[in-house]
Coordinates of C-alpha atoms and ligand atoms in Angstrom, one line a residue:
M1058 CA 3.3 -21.9 4.7
D1059 CA 5.2 -23.8 2.0
K1060 CA 2.2 -24.2 -0.3
H1061 CA -0.1 -21.9 -2.4
F1062 CA -3.7 -21.6 -1.3
I1063 CA -5.8 -22.5 -4.4
N1064 CA -9.6 -23.4 -4.6
G1065 CA -9.7 -23.5 -0.8
K1066 CA -6.8 -26.0 -0.5
W1067 CA -3.1 -26.1 0.1
V1068 CA -1.3 -26.9 -3.1
A1069 CA 2.4 -27.5 -3.5
S1070 CA 4.2 -25.7 -6.4
S1071 CA 4.1 -27.6 -9.7
S1072 CA 7.9 -27.6 -9.8
G1073 CA 8.0 -28.8 -6.1
E1074 CA 10.4 -25.9 -5.4
T1075 CA 10.3 -23.7 -2.2
T1076 CA 12.3 -20.6 -1.3
P1077 CA 13.4 -19.2 2.1
A1078 CA 11.2 -16.9 4.3
I1079 CA 13.5 -14.6 6.2
D1080 CA 13.1 -12.9 9.6
P1081 CA 14.6 -9.4 9.0
S1082 CA 15.4 -8.9 12.6
T1083 CA 17.8 -11.9 12.5
G1084 CA 18.6 -12.3 8.9
K1085 CA 17.9 -15.9 9.2
E1086 CA 15.6 -18.3 7.4
Y1087 CA 12.7 -19.3 9.7
G1088 CA 10.4 -21.2 7.2
R1089 CA 9.8 -21.8 3.4
I1090 CA 7.2 -20.5 1.0
A1091 CA 6.3 -22.1 -2.4
L1092 CA 8.1 -21.0 -5.5
G1093 CA 5.2 -20.6 -7.8
T1094 CA 5.3 -21.3 -11.6
V1095 CA 3.3 -20.1 -14.6
D1096 CA 1.3 -23.3 -14.3
D1097 CA 0.4 -22.5 -10.8
I1098 CA -0.9 -19.1 -11.9
D1099 CA -3.0 -20.9 -14.6
T1100 CA -4.4 -23.3 -12.0
A1101 CA -5.4 -20.4 -9.6
V1102 CA -7.1 -18.4 -12.5
R1103 CA -8.9 -21.5 -13.5
A1104 CA -10.2 -21.9 -9.8
A1105 CA -11.1 -18.2 -9.8
R1106 CA -12.9 -18.4 -13.0
H1107 CA -14.8 -21.4 -11.9
A1108 CA -15.7 -19.8 -8.6
F1109 CA -17.1 -16.8 -10.5
D1110 CA -18.8 -18.4 -13.5
E1111 CA -20.2 -21.5 -12.1
G1112 CA -19.3 -21.8 -8.5
Q1113 CA -21.0 -21.1 -5.2
W1114 CA -19.2 -17.6 -5.1
G1115 CA -20.8 -16.3 -8.2
R1116 CA -24.4 -17.3 -7.0
L1117 CA -24.2 -15.4 -3.7
T1118 CA -26.4 -12.3 -3.3
A1119 CA -24.8 -9.0 -2.6
A1120 CA -26.2 -9.1 0.9
E1121 CA -24.7 -12.5 1.4
R1122 CA -21.4 -11.4 0.1
G1123 CA -21.5 -8.3 2.5
R1124 CA -22.4 -10.4 5.5
L1125 CA -19.5 -13.0 4.8
L1126 CA -17.0 -10.1 4.4
Q1127 CA -18.1 -8.7 7.8
K1128 CA -17.9 -12.1 9.4
F1129 CA -14.3 -12.3 8.0
A1130 CA -13.5 -9.0 9.6
L1131 CA -14.6 -10.2 13.1
L1132 CA -12.5 -13.4 12.5
I1133 CA -9.4 -11.3 11.7
L1134 CA -10.0 -9.3 14.8
D1135 CA -10.4 -12.6 16.9
K1136 CA -7.0 -13.8 15.5
K1137 CA -5.3 -10.4 16.0
E1138 CA -2.4 -11.6 18.2
E1139 CA -1.7 -14.6 16.0
L1140 CA -1.7 -12.4 12.8
A1141 CA 0.4 -9.7 14.3
L1142 CA 3.0 -12.2 15.5
I1143 CA 3.1 -13.9 12.0
E1144 CA 3.6 -10.4 10.3
A1145 CA 6.1 -9.2 12.9
R1146 CA 8.4 -12.3 12.3
D1147 CA 7.9 -12.1 8.5
T1148 CA 8.5 -8.4 8.1
G1149 CA 10.2 -7.3 11.2
K1150 CA 7.4 -4.7 12.2
P1151 CA 7.3 -3.5 15.8
M1152 CA 4.4 -5.3 17.4
T1153 CA 2.3 -2.2 17.7
V1154 CA 2.5 -1.6 14.0
A1155 CA 1.7 -5.2 13.2
R1156 CA -1.4 -5.0 15.4
N1157 CA -2.5 -1.8 13.8
D1158 CA -2.2 -3.7 10.4
V1159 CA -4.5 -6.3 11.7
D1160 CA -7.0 -3.7 12.7
A1161 CA -6.8 -2.0 9.4
A1162 CA -7.2 -5.2 7.5
A1163 CA -10.3 -6.1 9.4
R1164 CA -11.7 -2.6 8.9
Y1165 CA -11.5 -2.9 5.1
F1166 CA -13.6 -6.1 5.3
E1167 CA -16.1 -4.4 7.6
Y1168 CA -16.3 -1.2 5.3
Y1169 CA -16.6 -2.9 2.0
G1170 CA -18.9 -5.7 3.5
G1171 CA -21.2 -2.9 4.4
A1172 CA -21.0 -1.5 0.9
A1173 CA -21.6 -4.7 -1.0
D1174 CA -25.4 -4.5 -1.2
K1175 CA -25.2 -0.6 -1.9
V1176 CA -23.6 -0.8 -5.4
Y1177 CA -26.4 -0.3 -7.9
G1178 CA -27.0 1.5 -11.1
D1179 CA -29.3 4.1 -12.8
T1180 CA -32.2 4.4 -15.1
I1181 CA -32.1 6.8 -18.0
P1182 CA -35.0 8.5 -19.7
Y1183 CA -34.8 7.8 -23.4
L1184 CA -37.3 7.1 -26.2
T1185 CA -40.9 6.9 -25.2
N1186 CA -41.3 3.0 -25.7
H1187 CA -37.9 2.2 -24.3
F1188 CA -36.8 1.4 -20.8
V1189 CA -33.0 2.0 -20.1
A1190 CA -31.2 0.6 -17.1
V1191 CA -27.5 0.9 -16.4
V1192 CA -26.4 -1.8 -14.1
R1193 CA -23.1 -2.4 -12.3
E1194 CA -21.6 -5.9 -12.7
A1195 CA -18.5 -7.5 -11.4
K1196 CA -15.6 -7.6 -13.7
G1197 CA -15.1 -11.4 -13.1
V1198 CA -11.5 -12.2 -12.0
T1199 CA -9.2 -9.7 -10.6
G1200 CA -5.4 -10.1 -10.0
H1201 CA -3.6 -8.5 -7.1
I1202 CA 0.2 -8.1 -6.9
L1203 CA 1.1 -6.9 -3.4
P1204 CA 4.1 -5.3 -2.0
W1205 CA 6.0 -6.3 1.2
N1206 CA 5.5 -3.2 3.3
Y1207 CA 1.9 -3.5 4.6
P1208 CA 0.9 -7.1 3.4
M1209 CA -2.2 -7.3 5.5
Q1210 CA -3.4 -3.7 4.9
M1211 CA -2.9 -4.3 1.1
F1212 CA -4.8 -7.6 1.4
G1213 CA -7.7 -5.6 2.8
R1214 CA -7.2 -2.6 0.7
T1215 CA -7.3 -4.4 -2.7
L1216 CA -9.3 -7.5 -2.0
A1217 CA -12.3 -6.3 0.0
P1218 CA -13.6 -3.8 -2.7
S1219 CA -13.0 -6.5 -5.3
L1220 CA -15.0 -9.2 -3.3
A1221 CA -17.6 -6.8 -2.3
A1222 CA -18.3 -6.1 -6.0
G1223 CA -18.6 -9.9 -6.6
N1224 CA -15.2 -10.7 -8.3
A1225 CA -13.1 -13.8 -7.6
T1226 CA -9.4 -13.0 -6.8
I1227 CA -5.9 -14.2 -7.2
L1228 CA -3.1 -12.7 -5.1
K1229 CA 0.6 -12.6 -5.7
P1230 CA 2.1 -11.5 -2.4
A1231 CA 5.7 -10.2 -2.4
E1232 CA 8.2 -13.0 -1.9
A1233 CA 9.6 -11.2 1.2
A1234 CA 6.1 -11.2 2.9
S1235 CA 3.9 -13.8 2.1
A1236 CA 3.1 -15.5 5.5
S1237 CA 0.3 -13.3 6.6
I1238 CA -1.4 -13.4 3.3
L1239 CA -1.6 -17.2 3.2
R1240 CA -3.0 -17.2 6.9
L1241 CA -5.6 -14.6 6.0
A1242 CA -6.8 -16.6 2.8
A1243 CA -7.2 -19.6 5.0
L1244 CA -9.0 -17.6 7.6
A1245 CA -11.5 -16.4 5.0
S1246 CA -12.3 -20.0 4.2
E1247 CA -12.9 -20.6 8.0
A1248 CA -15.3 -17.6 7.9
G1249 CA -17.2 -19.4 5.1
M1250 CA -15.6 -18.0 2.0
P1251 CA -16.4 -20.3 -0.9
D1252 CA -13.6 -22.3 -2.6
G1253 CA -11.8 -20.3 -5.4
A1254 CA -13.0 -16.7 -4.4
I1255 CA -9.5 -16.1 -3.0
N1256 CA -6.5 -17.8 -4.3
V1257 CA -2.9 -17.1 -3.2
V1258 CA 0.1 -17.9 -5.4
T1259 CA 3.5 -17.2 -3.8
G1260 CA 7.0 -16.8 -5.5
S1261 CA 9.1 -14.4 -7.4
G1262 CA 7.4 -11.4 -9.1
S1263 CA 9.6 -11.7 -12.2
K1264 CA 8.6 -15.4 -12.8
I1265 CA 4.8 -15.3 -12.1
G1266 CA 3.8 -11.5 -11.7
T1267 CA 3.5 -10.7 -15.4
A1268 CA 2.0 -14.3 -16.0
L1269 CA -0.9 -13.1 -13.8
A1270 CA -1.4 -9.8 -15.7
A1271 CA -1.0 -11.6 -19.1
H1272 CA -3.4 -14.4 -18.3
P1273 CA -6.6 -14.2 -20.5
G1274 CA -8.8 -15.3 -17.7
V1275 CA -8.0 -12.1 -15.8
D1276 CA -10.1 -9.1 -16.1
F1277 CA -8.3 -6.4 -14.1
I1278 CA -5.0 -6.0 -12.2
S1279 CA -4.2 -4.1 -9.1
F1280 CA -0.5 -3.5 -8.5
T1281 CA 1.3 -1.8 -5.7
G1282 CA 5.1 -1.5 -5.8
S1283 CA 7.9 0.2 -7.9
P1284 CA 7.3 2.5 -10.8
E1285 CA 9.5 0.2 -12.9
V1286 CA 7.6 -3.0 -12.5
G1287 CA 4.2 -1.0 -12.4
Q1288 CA 5.0 0.2 -15.9
L1289 CA 5.8 -3.3 -16.9
I1290 CA 2.5 -4.5 -15.6
Q1291 CA 0.6 -1.7 -17.3
K1292 CA 2.3 -2.7 -20.7
T1293 CA 1.3 -6.4 -20.0
A1294 CA -2.2 -5.4 -19.1
A1295 CA -2.5 -3.5 -22.2
D1296 CA -1.5 -6.5 -24.3
N1297 CA -4.3 -8.3 -22.5
Y1298 CA -6.7 -5.6 -23.2
I1299 CA -7.4 -5.0 -19.4
N1300 CA -7.3 -2.2 -17.1
C1301 CA -5.0 -1.8 -14.0
T1302 CA -4.6 0.4 -10.9
L1303 CA -1.1 1.4 -10.1
E1304 CA 0.0 2.5 -6.7
L1305 CA 3.9 3.3 -7.0
G1306 CA 4.9 5.4 -4.1
G1307 CA 6.1 8.9 -3.8
K1308 CA 8.4 11.7 -2.5
S1309 CA 5.6 13.3 -0.4
P1310 CA 6.5 16.8 0.9
Q1311 CA 5.4 18.5 4.2
L1312 CA 5.4 22.2 4.0
V1313 CA 6.1 24.0 7.2
F1314 CA 5.2 27.7 7.1
S1315 CA 6.5 30.4 9.6
D1316 CA 3.1 30.3 11.4
A1317 CA 2.9 26.5 11.9
D1318 CA 2.2 25.1 15.3
F1319 CA 5.5 23.4 16.0
D1320 CA 4.2 21.2 18.7
L1321 CA 1.6 19.7 16.5
A1322 CA 4.0 19.6 13.4
V1323 CA 7.2 18.0 14.9
P1324 CA 5.9 14.7 16.1
T1325 CA 3.7 14.2 13.1
I1326 CA 6.4 14.9 10.6
L1327 CA 8.7 12.6 12.6
R1328 CA 6.1 9.7 12.6
A1329 CA 5.3 10.2 8.9
I1330 CA 8.9 9.2 8.1
V1331 CA 10.0 6.7 10.7
Q1332 CA 6.7 4.8 10.8
N1333 CA 7.3 1.2 9.4
S1334 CA 10.9 2.1 9.0
G1335 CA 10.1 4.7 6.2
Q1336 CA 8.7 1.8 4.0
T1337 CA 5.6 3.5 3.3
C1338 CA 4.3 4.7 -0.1
S1339 CA 2.9 7.8 1.5
A1340 CA 5.9 8.4 3.9
G1341 CA 6.5 12.2 4.3
S1342 CA 10.0 12.1 3.1
R1343 CA 10.7 15.7 2.4
V1344 CA 10.2 18.6 5.0
L1345 CA 10.1 21.9 3.2
V1346 CA 10.7 24.6 5.9
Q1347 CA 10.2 28.5 5.5
K1348 CA 13.8 30.0 5.7
S1349 CA 12.7 32.5 8.4
I1350 CA 12.0 29.6 10.8
Y1351 CA 14.4 27.0 9.3
G1352 CA 17.1 26.8 12.1
E1353 CA 14.6 26.8 15.0
F1354 CA 12.3 24.2 13.3
M1355 CA 15.2 22.0 12.3
E1356 CA 16.5 22.0 15.9
R1357 CA 13.2 20.9 17.3
L1358 CA 12.8 18.1 14.5
G1359 CA 16.5 16.9 15.0
D1360 CA 16.1 16.5 18.7
A1361 CA 13.0 14.5 18.2
F1362 CA 14.9 12.5 15.5
A1363 CA 17.9 11.7 17.7
K1364 CA 15.5 10.0 20.1
V1365 CA 14.1 7.5 17.5
R1366 CA 15.1 3.9 18.5
V1367 CA 15.4 0.9 16.1
G1368 CA 14.8 -2.5 17.5
S1369 CA 13.2 -6.0 16.9
P1370 CA 9.4 -6.4 16.9
E1371 CA 9.2 -7.5 20.6
M1372 CA 11.2 -4.4 21.7
D1373 CA 8.5 -2.4 20.1
F1374 CA 10.3 0.8 19.3
D1375 CA 9.6 3.5 16.8
C1376 CA 11.4 1.4 13.9
G1377 CA 12.1 -2.2 13.0
P1378 CA 14.5 -3.6 10.4
I1379 CA 14.3 -3.0 6.6
I1380 CA 12.6 -6.0 5.0
T1381 CA 15.5 -7.5 3.1
D1382 CA 19.2 -7.3 3.0
K1383 CA 19.0 -5.9 -0.5
Q1384 CA 16.6 -3.1 0.5
R1385 CA 18.8 -2.4 3.6
A1386 CA 21.7 -2.0 1.2
T1387 CA 19.7 0.4 -1.0
V1388 CA 18.7 2.6 1.9
Q1389 CA 22.2 2.6 3.5
K1390 CA 23.6 3.7 0.0
F1391 CA 21.4 6.8 0.0
I1392 CA 22.7 7.7 3.5
D1393 CA 26.5 6.9 2.6
N1394 CA 26.0 9.0 -0.7
A1395 CA 24.6 11.9 1.1
L1396 CA 27.4 11.9 3.7
A1397 CA 30.0 11.5 0.7
E1398 CA 28.4 14.4 -1.0
G1399 CA 28.8 16.6 2.1
I1400 CA 25.1 17.0 2.7
P1401 CA 24.8 18.1 6.4
L1402 CA 23.5 15.3 8.7
I1403 CA 21.3 16.9 11.4
A1404 CA 20.4 13.9 13.5
Q1405 CA 20.4 10.3 13.6
G1406 CA 18.4 7.7 15.6
S1407 CA 20.1 4.8 17.3
I1408 CA 19.9 1.0 17.0
A1409 CA 19.0 -0.6 20.3
D1410 CA 21.5 -2.7 22.3
G1411 CA 20.8 -6.4 22.0
V1412 CA 19.5 -6.6 18.6
D1413 CA 20.9 -9.4 16.2
I1414 CA 23.8 -8.0 14.3
D1415 CA 22.7 -10.1 11.3
G1416 CA 19.3 -8.1 11.2
F1417 CA 18.7 -5.5 8.5
F1418 CA 18.8 -2.3 10.7
V1419 CA 19.7 1.2 9.5
R1420 CA 19.8 4.4 11.5
P1421 CA 17.1 6.8 10.8
S1422 CA 18.6 10.0 9.4
L1423 CA 17.7 13.5 8.8
F1424 CA 19.6 15.5 6.3
G1425 CA 19.5 19.2 5.5
P1426 CA 19.7 21.6 3.7
V1427 CA 19.4 19.1 0.7
P1428 CA 19.6 20.6 -2.8
H1429 CA 16.3 20.3 -4.6
T1430 CA 18.0 18.4 -7.5
N1431 CA 19.9 16.0 -5.2
S1432 CA 18.8 12.3 -5.4
L1433 CA 17.7 12.5 -1.6
A1434 CA 15.3 15.2 -2.7
Q1435 CA 14.1 13.5 -5.8
E1436 CA 14.2 9.7 -5.3
E1437 CA 12.1 7.5 -3.3
V1438 CA 14.4 5.9 -0.5
F1439 CA 11.9 3.7 1.1
G1440 CA 13.6 3.9 4.5
P1441 CA 13.8 6.3 7.5
V1442 CA 15.6 9.1 5.7
L1443 CA 14.2 12.6 5.7
A1444 CA 15.4 15.3 3.5
A1445 CA 15.0 18.9 4.6
L1446 CA 14.7 21.7 2.2
P1447 CA 14.3 25.6 3.0
F1448 CA 12.1 27.6 0.9
E1449 CA 11.5 31.4 0.6
D1450 CA 7.7 31.9 0.1
E1451 CA 4.6 30.2 -1.2
A1452 CA 5.6 30.2 -4.8
D1453 CA 9.0 28.9 -3.9
A1454 CA 7.3 26.2 -1.6
I1455 CA 5.0 25.0 -4.5
R1456 CA 7.8 24.9 -7.0
I1457 CA 9.9 22.6 -4.8
A1458 CA 7.0 20.5 -3.5
N1459 CA 5.6 19.8 -7.0
G1460 CA 9.1 19.5 -8.5
T1461 CA 9.4 15.7 -8.5
D1462 CA 8.2 12.9 -10.9
F1463 CA 5.8 11.9 -8.0
G1464 CA 2.3 13.0 -6.6
L1465 CA 0.9 10.9 -3.9
V1466 CA 0.5 12.9 -0.7
A1467 CA 1.3 16.4 0.4
A1468 CA 0.9 18.4 3.6
A1469 CA 1.0 22.0 4.7
W1470 CA 1.3 23.3 8.2
T1471 CA 0.0 26.9 8.5
K1472 CA -2.7 28.6 10.7
D1473 CA -3.6 31.0 7.8
G1474 CA -6.8 30.0 6.4
G1475 CA -6.4 31.5 3.0
R1476 CA -3.0 29.8 2.7
Q1477 CA -4.6 26.5 3.7
M1478 CA -6.9 26.8 0.7
R1479 CA -4.2 27.8 -1.7
M1480 CA -2.0 25.0 -0.8
S1481 CA -4.9 22.5 -1.0
K1482 CA -5.5 23.6 -4.6
R1483 CA -2.0 23.9 -5.8
L1484 CA -0.2 21.0 -4.4
R1485 CA 0.1 18.2 -6.9
A1486 CA -1.0 15.1 -5.0
G1487 CA -3.8 12.5 -4.7
Q1488 CA -4.2 13.6 -1.0
V1489 CA -3.5 16.8 0.7
F1490 CA -3.5 17.2 4.4
I1491 CA -3.4 20.5 6.2
N1492 CA -2.2 20.5 9.8
C1493 CA -2.3 16.8 10.0
Y1494 CA -0.8 13.8 8.0
G1495 CA -1.6 10.1 7.5
A1496 CA -3.0 8.4 4.6
G1497 CA -2.8 5.0 6.2
A1498 CA -5.7 5.4 8.7
G1499 CA -8.6 6.7 6.7
I1500 CA -10.1 3.7 4.8
E1501 CA -13.1 5.9 3.9
L1502 CA -10.7 8.4 2.1
P1503 CA -9.9 7.9 -1.8
F1504 CA -6.2 7.4 -2.2
G1505 CA -3.8 7.3 -5.1
G1506 CA -1.3 9.3 -7.1
T1507 CA -0.5 11.2 -10.2
G1508 CA 2.6 11.0 -12.3
K1509 CA 5.2 8.4 -11.3
S1510 CA 3.1 7.6 -8.1
G1511 CA 0.7 5.9 -10.5
H1512 CA -3.1 6.2 -11.2
G1513 CA -6.4 4.9 -10.1
R1514 CA -8.0 5.5 -6.7
E1515 CA -8.3 2.9 -3.9
K1516 CA -10.1 3.1 -0.6
G1517 CA -13.4 4.8 -0.1
L1518 CA -16.5 4.0 -2.1
V1519 CA -14.9 5.0 -5.3
A1520 CA -12.7 2.0 -5.1
L1521 CA -15.7 -0.1 -6.1
D1522 CA -15.8 1.5 -9.5
D1523 CA -12.6 -0.1 -10.8
Y1524 CA -14.0 -3.5 -9.7
S1525 CA -17.2 -3.4 -11.7
N1526 CA -18.3 -2.7 -15.3
L1527 CA -21.3 -0.8 -16.3
K1528 CA -23.9 -2.4 -18.5
T1529 CA -26.5 -0.5 -20.3
I1530 CA -29.7 -2.5 -21.0
V1531 CA -32.2 -1.0 -23.4
I1532 CA -35.6 -2.6 -23.6
Q1533 CA -38.2 -1.6 -26.3
H1534 CA -41.7 -2.3 -25.2
A1535 CA -45.2 -1.9 -26.7
Ligands
NAP2738 P1 8.7 -4.3 -6.8 O1 9.8 -5.2 -7.4 O2 8.0 -3.5 -7.5 O3 7.6 -5.3 -6.1 C1 6.3 -5.3 -5.9 C2 5.6 -6.5 -6.3 O4 5.8 -6.8 -7.6 C3 6.0 -7.7 -5.6 O5 4.9 -8.6 -5.3 C4 7.0 -8.3 -6.6 O6 7.3 -9.6 -6.3 C5 6.3 -7.9 -7.9 N1 7.2 -8.0 -9.1 C6 8.6 -7.9 -9.0 N2 9.1 -7.9 -10.3 C7 8.1 -8.2 -11.1 C8 8.0 -8.4 -12.5 N3 9.0 -8.3 -13.3 N4 6.8 -8.7 -12.9 C9 5.6 -8.8 -12.1 N5 5.6 -8.6 -10.8 C10 6.9 -8.3 -10.3 O7 9.3 -3.6 -5.6 P2 10.5 -4.0 -4.7 O8 11.8 -4.4 -5.5 O9 10.2 -5.0 -3.7 O10 11.0 -2.6 -4.0 C11 11.7 -1.6 -4.8 C12 11.0 -0.2 -4.4 O11 9.7 -0.2 -4.9 C13 11.0 0.3 -3.1 O12 12.5 0.6 -2.7 C14 10.1 1.3 -3.1 O13 10.7 2.5 -3.6 C15 9.1 0.8 -4.1 N6 7.9 0.1 -3.4 C16 6.9 0.9 -3.2 C17 5.6 0.4 -2.5 C18 4.4 1.1 -2.3 O14 3.7 0.9 -1.4 N7 4.1 2.0 -3.3 C19 5.8 -0.9 -2.0 C20 7.1 -1.7 -2.2 C21 8.0 -1.1 -2.9 P3 8.6 -10.2 -5.5 O15 9.0 -9.2 -4.6 O16 8.2 -11.5 -4.9 O17 9.6 -10.5 -6.6
MG2739 MG1 10.0 -12.2 5.2

């Protein structure tokens, strides 16, 4: 684990330096990862370039690539328990969540493996003595900067479409969550992935992340993380004349109208904020409730919230710890500030007896009513903290829902068909759910944001577009 994975081999950092891997449930170091350098990035990009331009990877047919990705998917499922345990220790996830992440990672390789030989172009009618074909070609080498919240899912989500399209890849996982990514890269080799198609360089984002986006050998960058770093990546990519996808999180609203099915809405709204301890880009972190049912609905939601338990991965409760002590402090500060400002605390979950006191745990918290302009209603907490806001009518609901800088996911809970359509059209988000919620599951469903949530679409067949270029071929004939 203390080495990079470059060109199919374990390679130490050129500086020889390593940095701790921390178990968030205990707060203690349990291993080391390599602290990458700009030279290591260069080595990885050269390996990827070679794999694409001259190596075995670039010579595979689309069908062979697809078969390989699907074989990899099966191997991931074979190693489900091992991978889930690696992830649970590295990120603190409850085992059920870690196992789901393995399934999702495998599903990405299954899905895009099946798509690899179905990516093709067009012919265009043109001048009589000309033949025109528009073909889709791999971009070449793609860089992937990953966050720490769903490492294995992100590996699948960004890598599988890129490999399916024929690119060679370099990953920079988050320093706080590199273990499963290293294991997956080695597993891909076991499945027969040619050397250099997948390279992993670990270490600090500020030292090597921009170096990846700035490298002249890289043709595209996929970034998932904070808006601030995303903006930096986009600027760096612009200087490098390349394009990027940015997935930057959100402040996703769930609108509960007076005709909502409470039995359906309450458990779904709860899960959408406590799942993965709220460390989910598409977490439903605001619940907007119609005034006429606000009291009754919040009582039901509060009761459910109070039953949420936080524990270590093997306890397998609703929530695990927060990824790092720094993030724990950030989440706790949101809670403390809200209390200090006198925002009513409706309910809190509990931390289980027997957890390590040095673990990065916080109590899931439901606040309301939260003023629309308060930071709890405007900023991404990235923890299990839900802000409730009452609204008057549809117009008021839309004004509040669309009134943040973000636009990733939104949901409306209502039995009225006309209102379902109006909400679908008016909510500013990349995905809108009606009487359901959950961006995580649907690998087939295009996903991405607007505004501060970023741009570009991942998942679904549309993700393949970003990982290929169109080439127009015009042939004049006799
Ligand atoms: P972050 O700094 O944006 O980290 C995301 C990725 O970017 C990591 O791989 C990180 O590497 C790398 N990185 C950091 N600084 C960089 C730089 N200057 N140049 C290039 N790459 C860089 O996010 P964070 O600090 O971990 O989390 C902060 C907040 O971001 C969270 O509270 C949350 O609001 C948001 N976030 C959103 C998502 C999402 O799914 N949309 C995921 C994670 C975080 P290292 O971590 O190794 O330094
Ligand atoms: Mg860790």
